mmCIF file with all atom_site columns, C-alpha atoms in Angstrom:
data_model
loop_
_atom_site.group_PDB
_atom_site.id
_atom_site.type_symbol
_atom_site.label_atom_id
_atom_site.label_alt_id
_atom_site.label_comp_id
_atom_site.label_asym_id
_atom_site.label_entity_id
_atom_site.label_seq_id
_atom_site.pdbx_PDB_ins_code
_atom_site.Cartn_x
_atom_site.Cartn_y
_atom_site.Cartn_z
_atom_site.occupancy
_atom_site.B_iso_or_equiv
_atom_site.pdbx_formal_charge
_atom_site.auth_seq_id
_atom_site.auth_comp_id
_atom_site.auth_asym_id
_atom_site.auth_atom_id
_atom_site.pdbx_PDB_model_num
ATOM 1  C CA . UNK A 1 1  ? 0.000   0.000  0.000  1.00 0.00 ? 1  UNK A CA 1
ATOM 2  C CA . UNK A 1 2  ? 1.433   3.263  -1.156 1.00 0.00 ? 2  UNK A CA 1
ATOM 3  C CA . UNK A 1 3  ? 2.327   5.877  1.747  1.00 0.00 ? 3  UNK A CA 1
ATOM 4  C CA . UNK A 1 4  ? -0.864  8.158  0.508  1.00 0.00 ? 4  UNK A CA 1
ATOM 5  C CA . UNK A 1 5  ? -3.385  5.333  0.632  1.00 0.00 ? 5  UNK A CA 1
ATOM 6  C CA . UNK A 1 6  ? -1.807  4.417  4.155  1.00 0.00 ? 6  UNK A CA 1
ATOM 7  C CA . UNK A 1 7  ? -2.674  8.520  5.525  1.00 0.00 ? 7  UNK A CA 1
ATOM 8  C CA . UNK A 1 8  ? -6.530  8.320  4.022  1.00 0.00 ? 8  UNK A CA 1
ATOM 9  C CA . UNK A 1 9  ? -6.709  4.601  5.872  1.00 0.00 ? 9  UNK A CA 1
ATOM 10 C CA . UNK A 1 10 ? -5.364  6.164  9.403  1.00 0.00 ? 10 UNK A CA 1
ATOM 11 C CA . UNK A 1 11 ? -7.440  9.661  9.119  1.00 0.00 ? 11 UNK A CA 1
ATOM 12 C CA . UNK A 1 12 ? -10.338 7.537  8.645  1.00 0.00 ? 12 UNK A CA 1
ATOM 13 C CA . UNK A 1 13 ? -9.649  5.716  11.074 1.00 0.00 ? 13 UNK A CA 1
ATOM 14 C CA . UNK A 1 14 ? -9.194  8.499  13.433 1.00 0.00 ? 14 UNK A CA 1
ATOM 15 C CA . UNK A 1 15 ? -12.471 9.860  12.212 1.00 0.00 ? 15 UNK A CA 1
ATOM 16 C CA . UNK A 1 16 ? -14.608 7.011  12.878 1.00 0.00 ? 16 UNK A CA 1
ATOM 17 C CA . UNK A 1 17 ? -12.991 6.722  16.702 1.00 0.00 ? 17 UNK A CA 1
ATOM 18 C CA . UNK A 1 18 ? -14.122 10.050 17.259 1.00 0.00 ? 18 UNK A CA 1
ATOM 19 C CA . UNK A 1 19 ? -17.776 10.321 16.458 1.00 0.00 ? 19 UNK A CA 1
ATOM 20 C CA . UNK A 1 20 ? -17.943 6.689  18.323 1.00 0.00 ? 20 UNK A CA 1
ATOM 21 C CA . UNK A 1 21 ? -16.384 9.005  21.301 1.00 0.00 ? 21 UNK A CA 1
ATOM 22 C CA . UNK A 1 22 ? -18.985 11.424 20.248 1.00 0.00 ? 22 UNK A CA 1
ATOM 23 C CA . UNK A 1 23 ? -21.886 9.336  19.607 1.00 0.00 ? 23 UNK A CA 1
ATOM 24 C CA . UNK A 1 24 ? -21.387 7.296  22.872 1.00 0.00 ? 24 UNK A CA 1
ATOM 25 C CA . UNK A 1 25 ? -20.945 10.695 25.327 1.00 0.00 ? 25 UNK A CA 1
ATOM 26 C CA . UNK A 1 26 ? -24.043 12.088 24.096 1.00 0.00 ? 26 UNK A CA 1
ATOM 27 C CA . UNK A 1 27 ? -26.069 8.260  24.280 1.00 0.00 ? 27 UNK A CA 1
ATOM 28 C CA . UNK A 1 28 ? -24.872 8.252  28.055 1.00 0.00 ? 28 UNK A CA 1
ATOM 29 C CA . UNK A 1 29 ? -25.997 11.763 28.692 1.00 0.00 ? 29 UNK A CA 1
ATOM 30 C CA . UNK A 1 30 ? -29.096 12.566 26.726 1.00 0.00 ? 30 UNK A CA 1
ATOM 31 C CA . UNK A 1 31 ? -30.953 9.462  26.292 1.00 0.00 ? 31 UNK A CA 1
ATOM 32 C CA . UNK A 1 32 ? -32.554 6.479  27.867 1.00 0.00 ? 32 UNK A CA 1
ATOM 33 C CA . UNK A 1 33 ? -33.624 3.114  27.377 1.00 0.00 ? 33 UNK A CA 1
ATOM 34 C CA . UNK A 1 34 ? -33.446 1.296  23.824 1.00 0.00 ? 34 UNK A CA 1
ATOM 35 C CA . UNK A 1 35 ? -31.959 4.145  21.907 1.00 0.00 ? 35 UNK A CA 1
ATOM 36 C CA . UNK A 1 36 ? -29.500 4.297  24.382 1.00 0.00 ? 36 UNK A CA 1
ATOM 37 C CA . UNK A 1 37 ? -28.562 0.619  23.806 1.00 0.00 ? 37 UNK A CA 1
ATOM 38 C CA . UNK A 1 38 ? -28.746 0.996  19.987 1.00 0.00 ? 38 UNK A CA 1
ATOM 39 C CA . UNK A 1 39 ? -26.273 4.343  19.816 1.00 0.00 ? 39 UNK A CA 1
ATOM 40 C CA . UNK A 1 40 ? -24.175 2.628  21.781 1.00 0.00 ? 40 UNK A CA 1
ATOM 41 C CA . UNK A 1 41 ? -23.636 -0.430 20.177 1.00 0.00 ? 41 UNK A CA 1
ATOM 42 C CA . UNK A 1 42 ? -23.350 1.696  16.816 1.00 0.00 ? 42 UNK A CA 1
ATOM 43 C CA . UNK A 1 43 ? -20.615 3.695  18.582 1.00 0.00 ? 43 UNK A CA 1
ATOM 44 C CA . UNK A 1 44 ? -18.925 0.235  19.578 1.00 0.00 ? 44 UNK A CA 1
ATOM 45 C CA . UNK A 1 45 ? -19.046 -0.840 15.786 1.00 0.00 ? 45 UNK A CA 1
ATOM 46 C CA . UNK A 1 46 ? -17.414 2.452  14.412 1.00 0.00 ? 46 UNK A CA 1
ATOM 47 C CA . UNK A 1 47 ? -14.808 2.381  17.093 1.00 0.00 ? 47 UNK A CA 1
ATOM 48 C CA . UNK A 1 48 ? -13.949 -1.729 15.880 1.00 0.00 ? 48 UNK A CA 1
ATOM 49 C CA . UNK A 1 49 ? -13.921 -0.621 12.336 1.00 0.00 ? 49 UNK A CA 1
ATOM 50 C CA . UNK A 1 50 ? -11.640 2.495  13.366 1.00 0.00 ? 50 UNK A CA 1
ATOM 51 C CA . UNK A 1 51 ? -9.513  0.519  15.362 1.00 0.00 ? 51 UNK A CA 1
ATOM 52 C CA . UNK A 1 52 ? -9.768  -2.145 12.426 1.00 0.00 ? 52 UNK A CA 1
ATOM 53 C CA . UNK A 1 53 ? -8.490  0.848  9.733  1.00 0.00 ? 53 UNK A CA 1
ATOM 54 C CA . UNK A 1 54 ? -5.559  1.665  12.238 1.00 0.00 ? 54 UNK A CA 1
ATOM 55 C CA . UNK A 1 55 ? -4.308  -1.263 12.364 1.00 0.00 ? 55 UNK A CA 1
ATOM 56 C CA . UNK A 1 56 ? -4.343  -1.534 8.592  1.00 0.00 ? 56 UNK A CA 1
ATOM 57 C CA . UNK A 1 57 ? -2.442  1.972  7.677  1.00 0.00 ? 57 UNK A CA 1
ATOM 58 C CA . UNK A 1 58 ? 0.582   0.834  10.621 1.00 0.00 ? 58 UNK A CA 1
ATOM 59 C CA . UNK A 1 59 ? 0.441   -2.985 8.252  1.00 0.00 ? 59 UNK A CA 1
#
């Protein structure tokens, strides 16, 4: 993977931890109940695939 491809990878990466960080601070704070559950198990997905993308631009 050429060194470009590798930056777009990570700042995705990056991108998807954060509204996970985002998305899980406001599910703990404003809501209740099932849409709590369901934003944060969203939030848990994005932050897998973020951490997934990571670990692909260091590879």
């Amino acid at each position: 993977m050429d060194p470009m491809t590798k930056m777009w990878v990570s700042l995705i990466g990056i991108g998807l931890m954060a509204i996970a960080a985002v998305m899980i601070t406001f599910a703990r704070l404003k809501t209740k109940g099932i849409i709590k559950f369901t934003l944060s198990f969203v939030s848990f997905i994005l932050l897998v695939f973020g951490f997934l993308c990571g670990l692909i631009a260091i590879i």
